[in-house]
Amino acid sequence: MNTPSTSLSVKAFVLLFLVVLGLFLLNLGLGSVTIPVDEVAKILLGQDVENTAWQNIILKIRLPRTVTAVLVGAALSIGGLQMQTLFRNPLAGPSVLGITAGASLGVAAIMLAAGSATTAFAIRSLGIGGSWLIVLASSVGAFLVLLIILAISYRIRDNVVMLIVGIMVANITIAVVSIWQYFSDPEQIQEYILWTFGSLGGVTNHQLGVLGLIVGLGIVATFLLSKTLNALLLGEDYAQSMGLNIRRSRMLIILVTSILAGAITGFCGPIGFVGIAVPHLTRSFLNTSDHRLLIPSCVLVGAILMLFCDIISQVPGSTTVLPVNAITAMIGSPIVIWIIVKRRNLKSSF
Amino acid sequence: MSDKILHTANLSVGYKDRTVLSSLNLNLNKGQLTCLLGPNGSGKSTLIRTLAGIQKPLLGMVTLQGKSLREVSPKTLAKQLSLVLTDRVTPGNLTVYGLVSLGRFPYTTWMGSLTGEDKDVIQWALEITGTMQFANRHIGELSDGEKQKVMIARALAQQTDLIILDEPTAHLDSPNRIEIFHLLRELVSSGHRAILISTHDIDTAIANADKLWLVANQSISQGAPEDLVLDGRLEKAFTKEGLSFNYSLGRFEKAINNNGLKVLIKGSSLSAYWTESALRRAGFQPVEHLPQVTIEVFDDGSTRKWILNNQLEITTIEELLTKLNTYENEME
């Protein structure tokens, strides 16, 4: 919104993009087998390499997983950004307000109806039609939870109360899932728990197409909402006095967020922390509230954070793979605390 | 069309289960600063929200620029009416320039990019409100007074003939309050604008408003502040709070049923005015006849003195009050 900072923003974008690119290549190269970056580049560019095993590892395993990481980071970040602006609450985010829980319930319902456990394996075996079904179910679950929270937010205009309500709604959905678990076989429960750890590796190539399409459309839709989101920074009454159709805007934001968070949760499990942390990191980094800058930056910062977490979770040089959810929290939380302490502008974001 | 910008006909405002104000037939005119005056919780904000189209009226209608508010689209409304609300929370990462440029919302394209004309208007809004020098600062770094001026600049950037401000001076100290009112007076003086301010600050309202909207008995009477003072409506509106209006000092005071010393104050200077004010606060009764004590006030512009009962010379009001207290105790 401010002319003098435009050149600065361009520099920031270029920098962020280069970091994404670097981490993307690094993520492809690192893992149980380390592949040199120049070889990775050759494989990506379609040139022949001597080691066909490497080629298979990169193209069939690591590339889908890395692209998934980028999509997850981007989608959850701008989902969280929209939630924080809509509710004017710095602690809002898909995982906090029970939206991922709602999405999980949607997925669980589909799996229950199909008489099978909610596992990466089960989802994978559904095929392309099933992929859409999962996206639909998890998005509807997320959407319903958001609607409940929104309805309550009309009656109670208090941030802390809103968060408590969000956590309660999340608990209810989790309770429903646990009742279902209680009547399930131990193997199914184990698989479900594995799913809740979050996984970037469970997305197949054709599912990746579906996910990529949804996230891509979601990013575009969010960007189209940037003027709306900017107006909402001053609160709904001001936004309305400036000519914004509040009801429609609110619905659009919730719809876009539900689809983004729902699709990601459906395919990768409930991944926490990214949605709440990245918008703060980005605002702090760019020192702006303008969504026309924040949205693309959040996409890049979200991708960087997820790529970084994925590299760590692979434990380079070993065959161990840690749950990505644990890594996002373990790496991200200290970063956020550090920023709160270092940059005191975090608390005054709303 | 006359000078009338806004008009309400038999308007009732409130909520589903509770009517807050009813039978409102009010006008806002061009070139006038109107103060909506009433105690806290009397429905000022509800009325403002209804006039601004945020809330629906229970009965009657609001006419803006000759058209019913119901028929005006949100976008058109945003070009005719702008708001400054009581919400103090503002995003800390937004610059002053960024916030003021949000006022261009109804004029910009879907991306919100600013044209040369938009930038000119923002520039003008920043200059007239005196906020130009901190255009690049962040909102979070500003004082309450500066913040309020920026919010007014944002409303001005919306280029509307009507600006409604809800309690714009509520959190401000005296100098800032005066500055804000001065700015608003300057803005109406251009002639094409009408400004409505809600406030519970009686003194400032009487001193600055061209017209008062006075909340009383769940309705509103309107008129020039002086008329409302003289015909006793102003006093009546605030009697609930145990206040009485001091007609000579032009302000409300807590009604004190005292039987304090009856004091005659001689002199008509500024010092006499402040002496009376001090005596009333301390519980003495300024009277015209049959005084128990007489005070002569001398004020030649540079030095002041008070003569108590033609004998004792005193140089400060503080000392005068002490002497009067001793005097009162001796009499008992």
XYZ file of C-alpha atoms in Angstrom:
682
model
C 0.000 0.000 0.000
C 2.971 2.212 0.432
C 4.892 3.253 -2.635
C 8.388 3.593 -1.138
C 8.383 -0.037 0.015
C 7.615 -1.479 -3.428
C 11.239 -1.967 -4.478
C 11.926 -3.470 -1.070
C 9.090 -5.928 -1.584
C 10.444 -6.955 -4.968
C 13.803 -7.690 -3.353
C 12.070 -9.683 -0.617
C 10.140 -11.705 -3.194
C 13.256 -12.538 -5.172
C 15.062 -13.542 -1.996
C 12.190 -15.723 -0.802
C 11.837 -17.348 -4.192
C 15.543 -18.218 -4.323
C 15.318 -19.771 -0.860
C 12.322 -21.867 -1.963
C 14.241 -23.019 -5.025
C 17.338 -23.872 -2.996
C 15.418 -25.828 -0.392
C 13.414 -27.569 -3.108
C 16.590 -28.935 -4.716
C 18.131 -29.718 -1.341
C 15.030 -31.630 -0.313
C 15.247 -33.709 -3.494
C 18.902 -34.447 -2.881
C 18.775 -35.305 0.804
C 17.234 -38.372 2.405
C 18.256 -41.920 3.161
C 20.412 -41.727 0.016
C 22.194 -38.435 -0.647
C 22.130 -37.392 -4.295
C 24.358 -34.485 -5.425
C 22.437 -31.325 -6.354
C 23.847 -31.207 -9.910
C 22.599 -34.741 -10.505
C 19.211 -33.728 -9.122
C 19.088 -30.825 -11.543
C 20.026 -33.114 -14.451
C 17.255 -35.552 -13.557
C 14.733 -32.748 -13.246
C 15.762 -31.342 -16.623
C 15.187 -34.742 -18.186
C 18.828 -35.417 -19.008
C 20.166 -38.973 -18.864
C 21.948 -39.978 -15.723
C 23.960 -43.145 -15.171
C 22.259 -44.051 -11.920
C 18.679 -45.045 -12.809
C 17.973 -45.844 -9.162
C 18.564 -42.176 -8.393
C 16.257 -41.230 -11.216
C 13.519 -43.414 -9.749
C 14.038 -42.115 -6.227
C 13.837 -38.527 -7.378
C 10.970 -38.733 -9.826
C 8.781 -41.329 -8.145
C 9.301 -40.668 -4.449
C 11.011 -37.413 -3.637
C 9.534 -35.143 -6.303
C 5.872 -35.827 -5.361
C 6.720 -35.481 -1.689
C 8.610 -32.206 -2.201
C 5.885 -30.711 -4.372
C 3.382 -31.776 -1.703
C 5.465 -29.967 0.917
C 5.319 -26.772 -1.148
C 1.564 -27.101 -1.625
C 0.934 -27.848 2.058
C 3.019 -24.900 3.213
C 1.400 -22.503 0.759
C -2.195 -23.619 1.360
C -2.097 -23.741 5.153
C -0.281 -20.405 5.355
C -2.761 -18.405 3.323
C -5.590 -20.292 5.036
C -4.227 -19.116 8.381
C -3.680 -15.594 7.053
C -7.321 -15.334 6.015
C -8.527 -16.724 9.343
C -6.412 -14.253 11.290
C -7.719 -11.318 9.280
C -11.353 -12.447 9.266
C -11.478 -13.072 13.000
C -8.976 -10.277 13.700
C -7.289 -12.718 15.976
C -3.528 -13.343 15.962
C -4.041 -16.828 17.352
C -6.421 -17.972 14.637
C -5.326 -20.697 12.261
C -6.780 -23.832 10.698
C -5.517 -26.136 13.442
C -6.450 -23.823 16.318
C -10.027 -23.119 15.345
C -10.882 -26.785 14.860
C -10.957 -26.576 11.083
C -8.477 -29.383 10.542
C -10.399 -31.391 13.132
C -13.546 -30.836 11.088
C -11.715 -31.943 7.982
C -10.494 -35.067 9.798
C -14.050 -35.853 10.773
C -15.122 -35.516 7.149
C -12.407 -37.924 6.073
C -13.206 -40.293 8.919
C -16.872 -40.278 7.932
C -15.994 -41.292 4.372
C -13.681 -44.011 5.608
C -16.240 -45.261 8.097
C -18.901 -45.374 5.426
C -16.521 -47.365 3.256
C -15.863 -49.698 6.195
C -12.178 -48.990 6.138
C -9.634 -47.131 8.204
C -8.491 -43.621 7.435
C -5.006 -44.345 6.278
C -2.740 -43.022 3.642
C -2.872 -46.445 2.085
C -6.665 -46.545 2.048
C -6.879 -43.086 0.519
C -4.330 -44.007 -2.109
C -6.331 -47.039 -3.165
C -9.401 -44.909 -3.863
C -8.224 -43.706 -7.246
C -8.942 -40.355 -8.860
C -12.676 -40.278 -8.104
C -11.898 -41.085 -4.488
C -9.418 -38.236 -4.349
C -12.146 -35.766 -5.163
C -14.415 -37.478 -2.658
C -11.805 -37.032 0.078
C -11.333 -33.383 -0.820
C -15.075 -32.843 -0.814
C -15.606 -34.624 2.519
C -12.768 -32.885 4.330
C -13.684 -29.485 2.890
C -17.301 -29.929 3.942
C -16.125 -30.961 7.425
C -13.893 -27.900 7.633
C -16.645 -25.648 6.256
C -19.179 -26.851 8.820
C -16.821 -26.229 11.723
C -16.052 -22.747 10.377
C -19.741 -21.962 10.040
C -20.351 -22.976 13.646
C -17.458 -20.815 14.816
C -18.643 -17.909 12.692
C -22.193 -18.184 14.052
C -20.836 -18.083 17.583
C -18.520 -15.191 16.734
C -21.620 -13.135 15.877
C -22.914 -13.505 19.398
C -19.588 -13.203 21.176
C -17.100 -10.640 19.958
C -14.281 -11.779 22.156
C -11.076 -13.259 20.797
C -10.298 -15.469 23.756
C -13.833 -16.838 23.923
C -13.652 -17.534 20.188
C -10.498 -19.568 20.648
C -12.012 -21.523 23.498
C -15.058 -22.251 21.344
C -12.773 -23.322 18.498
C -10.914 -25.693 20.772
C -14.212 -27.082 22.114
C -15.574 -27.665 18.625
C -12.309 -29.385 17.754
C -12.711 -31.564 20.839
C -16.212 -32.578 19.837
C -15.057 -33.667 16.396
C -12.094 -35.486 17.918
C -14.478 -37.199 20.360
C -16.625 -38.433 17.490
C -13.539 -39.811 15.812
C -12.419 -41.526 19.037
C -15.784 -43.211 19.478
C -15.382 -44.554 15.997
C -11.828 -45.630 16.850
C -13.073 -47.395 19.957
C -15.085 -49.732 17.778
C -12.275 -50.282 15.308
C -9.579 -52.932 15.050
C -6.202 -52.161 16.670
C -4.502 -52.159 13.237
C -6.925 -49.568 11.948
C -6.337 -47.376 14.994
C -2.614 -47.601 14.500
C -2.997 -46.553 10.891
C -5.284 -43.702 11.847
C -2.779 -42.460 14.406
C -0.061 -42.613 11.761
C -2.301 -40.517 9.540
C -2.716 -37.911 12.287
C 1.081 -37.567 12.482
C 0.844 -35.951 9.096
C 2.516 -37.298 6.014
C 3.794 -35.642 2.894
C 4.762 -38.932 1.291
C 1.326 -40.471 0.938
C 0.224 -38.408 -2.034
C 0.369 -40.223 -5.351
C 1.097 -38.560 -8.646
C -2.488 -38.352 -9.824
C -3.654 -37.124 -6.429
C -0.950 -34.509 -6.644
C -2.649 -33.200 -9.778
C -5.922 -32.808 -7.876
C -4.201 -31.227 -4.894
C -2.123 -28.907 -7.074
C -5.192 -27.756 -8.966
C -7.126 -27.024 -5.761
C -4.265 -25.236 -4.038
C -3.516 -23.253 -7.203
C -7.128 -22.139 -7.516
C -7.199 -21.406 -3.782
C -4.171 -19.142 -4.034
C -5.677 -17.272 -6.981
C -9.009 -16.927 -5.170
C -7.270 -15.662 -2.032
C -5.338 -13.129 -4.064
C -8.584 -11.916 -5.638
C -9.847 -11.380 -2.089
C -6.865 -9.242 -1.087
C -8.704 -5.913 -1.319
C -11.535 -7.392 0.757
C -9.079 -8.702 3.339
C -7.380 -5.307 3.525
C -10.701 -3.628 4.266
C -11.441 -6.207 6.957
C -8.252 -5.203 8.790
C -10.195 -2.329 10.326
C -13.038 -4.554 11.465
C -16.340 -5.453 9.876
C -18.141 -2.204 10.690
C -15.503 -0.108 8.974
C -15.330 -2.544 6.077
C -19.076 -2.280 5.608
C -18.967 1.514 5.799
C -16.459 1.429 2.956
C -18.927 -0.437 0.785
C -17.887 -4.035 1.365
C -20.575 -6.700 1.209
C -19.724 -8.328 4.535
C -21.923 -11.400 4.285
C -20.643 -12.357 0.854
C -17.012 -11.620 1.703
C -17.179 -13.657 4.874
C -18.686 -16.625 3.032
C -16.082 -16.444 0.273
C -13.196 -16.317 2.741
C -14.580 -19.242 4.720
C -15.229 -21.245 1.575
C -11.727 -20.707 0.209
C -10.115 -21.478 3.574
C -12.203 -24.620 4.068
C -11.264 -25.945 0.659
C -7.571 -25.183 1.142
C -7.334 -26.587 4.673
C -9.733 -29.418 3.874
C -7.845 -30.641 0.820
C -4.496 -30.581 2.608
C -5.851 -32.354 5.679
C -7.604 -34.943 3.581
C -4.425 -35.965 1.767
C -1.702 -35.307 4.315
C -3.394 -35.527 7.702
C -3.861 -32.684 10.148
C -0.679 -30.624 9.931
C -0.514 -28.106 12.699
C 1.432 -24.943 13.411
C 2.155 -23.820 9.823
C -1.147 -21.973 9.406
C -0.728 -19.911 12.530
C 3.026 -19.272 12.402
C 3.705 -18.382 8.780
C 1.420 -15.309 8.599
C 3.186 -13.898 11.655
C 6.625 -14.675 10.272
C 5.668 -13.008 7.002
C 4.122 -9.913 8.560
C 7.152 -9.553 10.755
C 9.554 -10.064 7.865
C 7.858 -7.606 5.499
C 6.493 -5.303 8.203
C 3.255 -4.787 6.311
C -0.436 -5.619 6.624
C -1.178 -5.270 2.920
C -2.614 -8.578 1.725
C -1.504 -7.964 -1.841
C 2.041 -8.442 -0.534
C 1.223 -10.805 2.313
C -0.557 -13.450 0.233
C 2.258 -14.171 -2.240
C 4.827 -13.865 0.553
C 2.910 -16.273 2.757
C 2.878 -18.766 -0.106
C 6.673 -18.541 -0.340
C 7.396 -18.489 3.404
C 4.964 -21.370 3.946
C 6.734 -23.378 1.251
C 10.116 -22.602 2.811
C 8.995 -23.710 6.263
C 7.424 -26.953 5.025
C 10.424 -27.808 2.834
C 12.753 -27.173 5.744
C 10.639 -29.301 8.103
C 10.452 -32.067 5.528
C 14.236 -32.134 5.148
C 14.619 -32.459 8.916
C 11.927 -35.134 9.166
C 13.773 -37.265 6.600
C 16.805 -37.237 8.920
C 19.338 -36.972 6.040
C 21.736 -39.873 5.821
C 19.565 -42.260 7.798
C 16.637 -44.482 6.960
C 14.520 -43.023 9.762
C 11.570 -40.778 8.915
C 10.086 -38.684 11.691
C 6.441 -37.535 11.689
C 6.347 -34.159 9.943
C 3.764 -32.786 12.373
C 6.184 -33.139 15.258
C 8.892 -31.359 13.262
C 6.707 -28.383 12.290
C 5.872 -27.805 15.938
C 9.375 -28.482 17.237
C 11.074 -26.137 14.799
C 8.325 -23.613 14.401
C 7.301 -22.917 17.978
C 10.730 -21.650 19.095
C 10.887 -19.491 15.961
C 7.573 -17.878 16.813
C 8.581 -17.357 20.465
C 11.858 -15.849 19.317
C 10.037 -13.465 17.020
C 7.558 -12.457 19.695
C 10.445 -11.566 21.969
C 12.600 -9.964 19.298
C 9.980 -8.098 17.318
C 7.396 -6.588 19.540
C 5.097 -5.704 16.668
C 3.529 -9.169 16.713
C 1.015 -8.458 19.440
C -0.184 -5.301 17.780
C -1.019 -6.953 14.486
C -4.728 -6.669 15.171
C -32.748 19.684 -2.635
C -32.082 21.921 0.327
C -29.143 21.947 2.691
C -30.472 18.779 4.197
C -28.062 15.859 3.830
C -29.698 13.394 6.156
C -33.207 13.206 7.454
C -35.031 10.703 9.621
C -38.785 10.261 9.661
C -40.428 8.678 12.707
C -37.342 6.524 13.161
C -37.093 3.906 15.885
C -33.793 2.206 16.595
C -32.865 -0.693 18.836
C -32.820 -4.451 18.888
C -35.382 -7.189 18.389
C -36.471 -7.200 21.998
C -35.681 -3.624 22.980
C -36.436 -0.241 21.440
C -33.688 2.147 22.439
C -34.808 5.401 20.823
C -38.073 6.184 19.057
C -40.048 8.925 17.241
C -36.904 10.448 15.823
C -37.420 13.255 13.313
C -33.948 14.630 12.826
C -31.962 16.572 10.241
C -28.328 16.968 9.404
C -27.542 20.052 7.364
C -24.638 21.076 5.172
C -22.044 23.243 6.852
C -23.154 22.216 10.309
C -21.446 20.337 13.099
C -24.050 18.418 15.062
C -23.331 16.807 18.410
C -25.328 13.806 19.510
C -25.281 14.290 23.242
C -26.419 11.812 25.815
C -25.258 9.818 28.786
C -23.353 6.563 28.288
C -25.657 3.724 27.342
C -28.424 6.013 26.104
C -28.345 4.560 22.590
C -25.987 6.922 20.798
C -24.000 4.137 19.155
C -27.166 2.270 18.184
C -28.484 5.380 16.435
C -25.168 5.924 14.667
C -25.054 2.319 13.489
C -28.589 2.712 12.147
C -27.859 6.002 10.373
C -24.788 4.405 8.824
C -26.827 1.473 7.529
C -24.943 -1.104 9.600
C -28.083 -1.850 11.583
C -31.672 -1.887 10.294
C -34.214 0.573 11.731
C -37.080 -0.926 13.746
C -39.526 1.618 12.357
C -39.507 4.653 10.107
C -36.756 5.520 7.689
C -33.494 7.297 7.100
C -33.160 9.488 4.015
C -29.679 10.291 2.763
C -29.237 12.878 -0.017
C -32.952 12.539 -0.815
C -32.933 8.747 -1.101
C -34.063 6.144 1.385
C -31.097 4.356 2.914
C -32.682 1.038 1.993
C -32.464 1.855 -1.709
C -28.839 2.935 -1.642
C -26.299 0.271 -2.590
C -23.391 -0.290 -0.154
C -20.959 1.139 -2.692
C -22.966 4.325 -3.273
C -23.474 4.691 0.464
C -19.714 4.462 0.985
C -19.298 7.473 -1.319
C -21.840 9.528 0.658
C -21.183 8.590 4.268
C -17.987 7.776 6.125
C -17.451 6.686 9.698
C -15.019 7.057 12.540
C -15.882 4.400 15.104
C -14.930 3.750 18.694
C -13.060 0.518 17.886
C -9.568 1.282 19.055
C -7.953 -1.873 17.750
C -6.014 -1.124 14.620
C -3.515 -3.316 12.858
C -0.037 -2.412 14.028
C 1.685 -3.375 10.803
C -0.332 -0.961 8.718
C 1.252 2.387 7.941
C -0.642 5.645 8.320
C -0.540 6.066 4.547
C -1.839 2.533 4.071
C -4.684 3.087 6.482
C -5.734 6.387 4.935
C -5.557 4.851 1.464
C -8.118 2.251 2.611
C -10.549 5.159 2.524
C -10.295 4.989 -1.269
C -11.832 1.497 -1.133
C -15.140 2.458 -2.823
C -13.270 4.147 -5.696
C -10.509 1.682 -6.534
C -10.569 -1.392 -8.785
C -10.700 -4.995 -7.544
C -6.976 -4.945 -6.809
C -7.210 -1.719 -4.861
C -4.446 -0.007 -6.857
C -4.339 3.741 -6.420
C -4.639 6.132 -9.368
C -3.084 9.580 -9.449
C -6.405 11.061 -8.358
C -6.611 8.669 -5.405
C -3.114 9.677 -4.336
C -4.042 13.370 -4.545
C -7.053 12.833 -2.303
C -4.957 10.859 0.224
C -2.347 13.611 0.178
C -5.042 16.207 0.842
C -6.571 14.162 3.683
C -3.156 13.742 5.319
C -2.369 17.433 4.989
C -5.645 18.820 6.282
C -5.546 16.562 9.344
C -1.904 17.381 10.028
C -0.858 13.739 9.806
C 1.445 14.142 6.800
C 4.622 14.072 8.885
C 3.981 10.572 10.140
C 2.545 9.114 6.947
C 5.162 6.373 6.914
C 4.907 5.454 10.568
C 3.008 2.404 11.711
C -0.349 2.827 13.424
C 0.892 1.021 16.514
C 3.514 3.712 17.122
C 1.046 6.596 17.291
C -0.484 8.262 20.324
C -4.258 8.113 20.793
C -4.694 11.677 19.554
C -2.594 11.063 16.434
C -4.436 7.807 15.782
C -7.791 9.557 15.929
C -6.598 12.178 13.436
C -5.489 9.392 11.113
C -8.910 7.762 11.390
C -10.463 11.117 10.460
C -8.060 11.361 7.511
C -9.231 7.922 6.391
C -12.855 9.058 6.545
C -11.938 12.192 4.556
C -10.220 10.086 1.906
C -13.607 8.490 1.344
C -14.746 11.917 0.040
C -18.202 11.911 1.559
C -20.508 14.833 2.301
C -21.470 13.268 5.602
C -19.015 12.126 8.249
C -20.255 10.444 11.406
C -17.924 10.057 14.362
C -18.758 7.899 17.363
C -17.146 9.266 20.528
C -14.054 10.541 18.692
C -12.605 12.205 21.788
C -13.467 9.563 24.368
C -9.890 8.469 25.070
C -8.229 11.827 24.561
C -6.837 14.407 26.936
C -8.104 17.983 26.878
C -5.669 19.577 24.394
C -6.174 16.699 21.952
C -9.940 16.940 22.395
C -9.897 20.626 21.560
C -7.616 20.005 18.583
C -9.951 17.342 17.165
C -13.010 19.571 17.553
C -11.121 22.449 15.985
C -10.256 20.239 13.016
C -13.884 19.135 12.637
C -15.092 22.729 12.794
C -12.640 23.600 10.057
C -13.964 20.720 7.962
C -17.619 21.804 8.170
C -16.704 25.394 7.442
C -16.091 24.466 3.807
C -19.883 24.412 3.550
C -20.678 21.233 1.622
C -20.052 18.828 4.471
C -22.136 17.800 7.470
C -20.551 16.216 10.512
C -22.271 14.299 13.293
C -20.363 13.523 16.460
C -21.647 11.488 19.337
C -20.238 12.463 22.687
C -21.011 12.498 26.361
C -18.742 15.480 26.855
C -21.328 18.202 27.502
C -19.014 21.202 27.780
C -17.192 20.554 24.531
C -20.466 19.859 22.746
C -22.073 23.104 23.894
C -18.992 25.077 22.932
C -18.505 23.579 19.463
C -21.771 22.320 18.030
C -23.980 24.264 15.630
C -26.764 21.968 16.665
C -27.351 19.428 19.402
C -29.214 16.169 19.227
C -30.092 15.655 22.828
C -31.032 12.188 24.022
C -33.808 12.320 26.619
C -36.653 9.968 27.553
C -35.761 7.479 24.802
C -36.100 10.173 22.168
C -34.057 13.058 20.843
C -34.749 16.780 20.805
C -32.739 18.931 18.461
C -31.819 22.583 18.459
C -29.008 25.081 18.855
C -27.093 24.334 22.074
C -27.904 27.762 23.510
C -31.643 27.268 22.925
C -31.533 23.930 24.673
C -29.664 25.486 27.573
C -32.075 28.422 27.954
C -35.317 26.493 27.694
C -34.069 24.010 30.280
C -34.143 20.925 28.034
C -30.431 20.345 28.450
C -30.689 20.364 32.214
C -33.717 18.071 32.106
C -31.876 15.554 29.972
C -29.169 15.094 32.542
C -31.132 15.379 35.802
C -31.171 11.595 36.031
C -27.519 11.587 36.909
C -28.047 13.952 39.814
C -26.583 16.859 37.923
C -27.708 20.416 37.904
C -26.845 22.901 35.232
C -25.007 25.992 36.303
C -26.377 28.629 33.966
C -23.775 31.267 34.730
C -20.782 28.945 34.382
C -22.367 27.115 31.442
C -21.648 23.663 32.690
C -23.072 20.816 34.660
C -22.291 20.278 38.283
C -23.079 17.594 40.742
C -26.082 18.776 42.701
C -24.863 19.388 46.232
C -27.498 19.764 48.916
C -25.196 21.626 51.212
C -25.763 24.146 53.856
C -22.288 25.530 53.412
C -21.286 29.083 54.082
C -23.195 31.665 52.013
C -20.629 33.694 50.152
C -21.060 36.876 48.147
C -18.470 37.276 45.428
C -17.851 40.826 44.289
C -16.141 41.513 41.013
C -16.712 40.363 37.461
C -13.256 39.438 36.260
C -12.031 36.057 35.041
C -10.738 35.473 38.559
C -14.250 35.957 39.907
C -15.482 33.244 37.542
C -12.869 30.781 38.759
C -13.434 31.765 42.359
C -17.102 30.894 42.043
C -16.172 27.628 40.411
C -13.795 26.749 43.236
C -16.277 27.710 45.955
C -18.991 25.548 44.459
C -16.674 22.580 44.289
C -15.677 23.063 47.911
C -19.323 23.115 48.978
C -19.851 26.820 49.641
C -22.929 28.590 48.318
C -22.350 31.621 46.138
C -25.279 33.942 46.829
C -26.426 37.394 45.776
C -28.109 38.434 48.990
C -27.698 37.886 52.728
C -24.162 36.543 52.668
C -22.341 35.214 55.691
C -19.025 36.090 54.118
C -18.099 38.649 51.475
C -15.198 38.225 49.108
C -13.940 40.991 46.877
C -11.962 39.839 43.904
C -9.310 42.085 42.366
C -7.714 41.218 39.078
C -5.700 43.716 37.048
C -4.543 41.149 34.548
C -1.157 40.457 36.124
C -1.816 40.257 39.865
C -4.777 38.879 41.715
C -5.972 39.223 45.274
C -9.002 38.405 47.341
C -10.229 40.479 50.272
C -12.205 38.518 52.833
C -14.832 40.510 54.777
C -13.095 43.793 53.946
C -10.063 42.975 56.060
C -8.050 39.876 55.202
C -5.985 39.948 52.031
C -5.369 36.625 50.299
C -3.304 35.853 47.169
C -4.371 32.377 46.054
C -7.676 30.525 45.750
C -6.177 27.636 47.672
C -5.466 29.896 50.626
C -8.934 31.445 50.303
C -10.567 28.034 50.602
C -8.522 27.186 53.697
C -9.527 30.475 55.323
C -13.195 29.915 54.486
C -13.042 26.439 56.024
C -11.557 27.788 59.241
C -14.151 30.511 59.279
C -16.936 27.961 58.826
C -15.626 25.787 61.667
C -15.391 28.775 63.991
C -19.019 29.670 63.322
C -20.197 26.206 64.385
